[in-house]
Short mmCIF file of C-alpha atoms in Angstrom, two decimals:
data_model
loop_
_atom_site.label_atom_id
_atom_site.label_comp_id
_atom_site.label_asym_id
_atom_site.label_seq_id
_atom_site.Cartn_x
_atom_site.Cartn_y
_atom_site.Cartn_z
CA UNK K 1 23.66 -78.81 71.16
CA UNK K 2 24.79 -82.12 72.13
CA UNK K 3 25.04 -83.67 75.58
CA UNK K 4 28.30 -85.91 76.90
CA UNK K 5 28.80 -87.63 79.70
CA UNK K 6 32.62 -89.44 80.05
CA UNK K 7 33.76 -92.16 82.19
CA UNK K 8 35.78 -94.90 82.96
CA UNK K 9 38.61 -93.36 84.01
CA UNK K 10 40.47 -94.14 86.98
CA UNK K 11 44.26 -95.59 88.73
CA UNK K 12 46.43 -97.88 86.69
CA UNK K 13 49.83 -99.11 87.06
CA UNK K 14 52.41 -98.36 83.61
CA UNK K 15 52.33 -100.26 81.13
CA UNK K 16 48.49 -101.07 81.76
CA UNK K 17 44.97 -99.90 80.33
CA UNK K 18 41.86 -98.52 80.24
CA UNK K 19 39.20 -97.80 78.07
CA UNK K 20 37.22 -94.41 78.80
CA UNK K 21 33.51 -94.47 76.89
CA UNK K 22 31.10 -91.23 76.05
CA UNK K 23 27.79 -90.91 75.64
CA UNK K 24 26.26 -88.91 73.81
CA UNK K 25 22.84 -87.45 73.38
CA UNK K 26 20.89 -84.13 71.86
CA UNK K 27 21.71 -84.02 68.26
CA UNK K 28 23.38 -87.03 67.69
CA UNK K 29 21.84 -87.41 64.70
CA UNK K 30 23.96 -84.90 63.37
CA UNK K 31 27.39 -85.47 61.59
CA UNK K 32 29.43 -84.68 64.26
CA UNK K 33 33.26 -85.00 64.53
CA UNK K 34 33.59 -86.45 68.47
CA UNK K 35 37.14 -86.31 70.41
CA UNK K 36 38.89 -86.54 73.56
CA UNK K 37 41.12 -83.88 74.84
CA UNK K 38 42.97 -84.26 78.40
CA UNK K 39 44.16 -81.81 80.62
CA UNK K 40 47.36 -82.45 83.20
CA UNK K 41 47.73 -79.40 86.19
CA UNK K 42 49.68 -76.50 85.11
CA UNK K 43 49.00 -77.46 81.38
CA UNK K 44 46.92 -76.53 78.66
CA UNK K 45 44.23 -79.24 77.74
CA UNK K 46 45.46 -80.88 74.60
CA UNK K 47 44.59 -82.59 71.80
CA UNK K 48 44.30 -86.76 71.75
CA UNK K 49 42.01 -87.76 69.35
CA UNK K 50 39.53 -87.60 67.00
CA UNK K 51 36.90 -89.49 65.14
CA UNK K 52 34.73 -88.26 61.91
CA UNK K 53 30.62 -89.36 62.22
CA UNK K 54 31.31 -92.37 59.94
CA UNK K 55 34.31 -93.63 62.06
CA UNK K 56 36.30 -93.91 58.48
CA UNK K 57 38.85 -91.45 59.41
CA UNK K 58 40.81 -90.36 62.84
CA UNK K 59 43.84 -88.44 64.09
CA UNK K 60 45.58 -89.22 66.97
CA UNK K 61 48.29 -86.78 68.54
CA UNK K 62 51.87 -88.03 68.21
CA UNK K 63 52.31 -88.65 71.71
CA UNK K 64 49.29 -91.46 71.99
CA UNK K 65 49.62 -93.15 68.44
CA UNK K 66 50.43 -96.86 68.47
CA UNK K 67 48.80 -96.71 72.19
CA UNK K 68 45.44 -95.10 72.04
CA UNK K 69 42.46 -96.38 69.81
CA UNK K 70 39.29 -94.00 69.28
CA UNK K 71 36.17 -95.68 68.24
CA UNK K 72 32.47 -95.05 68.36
CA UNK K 73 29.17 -97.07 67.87
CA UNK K 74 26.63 -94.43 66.36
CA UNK K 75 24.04 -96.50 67.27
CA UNK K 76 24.46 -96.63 71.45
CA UNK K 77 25.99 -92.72 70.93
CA UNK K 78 29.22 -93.67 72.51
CA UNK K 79 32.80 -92.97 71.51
CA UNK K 80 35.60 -95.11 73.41
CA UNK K 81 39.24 -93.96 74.07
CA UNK K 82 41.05 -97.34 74.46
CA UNK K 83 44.40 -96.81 76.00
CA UNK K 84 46.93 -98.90 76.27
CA UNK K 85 50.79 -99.12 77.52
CA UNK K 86 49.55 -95.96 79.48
CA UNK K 87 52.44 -94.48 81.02
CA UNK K 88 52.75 -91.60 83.94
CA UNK K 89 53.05 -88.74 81.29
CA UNK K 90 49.29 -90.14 80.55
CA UNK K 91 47.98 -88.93 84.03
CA UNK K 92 45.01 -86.21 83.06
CA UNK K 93 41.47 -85.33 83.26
CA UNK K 94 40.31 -86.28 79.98
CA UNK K 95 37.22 -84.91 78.09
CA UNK K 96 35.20 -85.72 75.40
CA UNK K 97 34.27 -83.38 72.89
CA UNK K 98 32.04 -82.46 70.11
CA UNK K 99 32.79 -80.47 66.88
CA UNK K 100 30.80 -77.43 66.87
CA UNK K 101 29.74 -77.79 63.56
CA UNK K 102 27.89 -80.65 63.00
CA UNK K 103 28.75 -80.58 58.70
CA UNK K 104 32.20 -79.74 59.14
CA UNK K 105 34.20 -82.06 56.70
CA UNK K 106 37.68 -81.92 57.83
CA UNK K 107 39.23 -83.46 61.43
CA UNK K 108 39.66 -80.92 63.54
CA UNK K 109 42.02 -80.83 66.57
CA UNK K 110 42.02 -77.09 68.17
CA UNK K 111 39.85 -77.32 71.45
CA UNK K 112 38.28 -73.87 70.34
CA UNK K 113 36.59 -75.82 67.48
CA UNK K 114 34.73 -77.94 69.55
CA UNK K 115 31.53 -76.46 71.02
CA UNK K 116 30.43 -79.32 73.35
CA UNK K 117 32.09 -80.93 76.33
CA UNK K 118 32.06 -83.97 78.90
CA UNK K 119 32.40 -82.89 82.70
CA UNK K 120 35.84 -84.87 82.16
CA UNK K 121 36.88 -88.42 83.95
CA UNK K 122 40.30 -89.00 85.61
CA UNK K 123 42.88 -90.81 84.42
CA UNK K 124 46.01 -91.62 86.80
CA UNK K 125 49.27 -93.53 85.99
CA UNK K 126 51.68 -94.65 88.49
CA UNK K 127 54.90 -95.64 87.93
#
């Protein structure tokens, strides 16, 4: 099991940014796949991005790519989100995530895959 605590969300104006961090701890010396998923009311939490252990290979969900930039730094256990030209559709709870399996080779981007979870940092986007 590994640990995640998410922050740095909080109000910005469109067009501007922020950059939410997660840190990790418990296995981290595991090969796990880390993400963020965000969640808007009345909506199913969705799928933003992802990062393999290595950082060599991410996905990023349509809506976010050219904007959003995930990163991590294996050795302080922390995976960024760095979003920019955030606009009000942006507005959610975000969460980072952990793959459930630690060896899994492939990217995934269902939130049923992923076994742990950050208690979630708010992002808000005013027009």
């Amino acid at each position: 099991q590994v640990q995640l605590v998410d922050s740095g969300g909080g109000l910005v104006q469109a067009g501007g940014s922020l950059r939410l961090s997660c840190v990790t701890s418990g296995r981290t010396f595991s090969r796990y796949t880390l993400g963020w998923f965000r969640q808007a009311p009345g909506k199913e939490r969705e799928f933003v991005a992802a990062i393999s252990w290595s950082g060599g290979t991410t996905r990023y969900a349509d809506s976010v790519k050219g904007r959003f930039t995930i990163s991590r730094h294996n050795g302080k256990n922390t995976v960024y989100l760095q979003m920019n030209s955030l606009k009000p559709e942006d507005t959610a709870v975000y969460y980072c995530a952990a793959d459930k399996d630690p060896w899994r080779r492939v990217i995934v981007t269902t939130a049923g895959d992923f076994g742990s979870w950050g208690q979630g940092t708010q992002v808000t986007v005013s027009s």
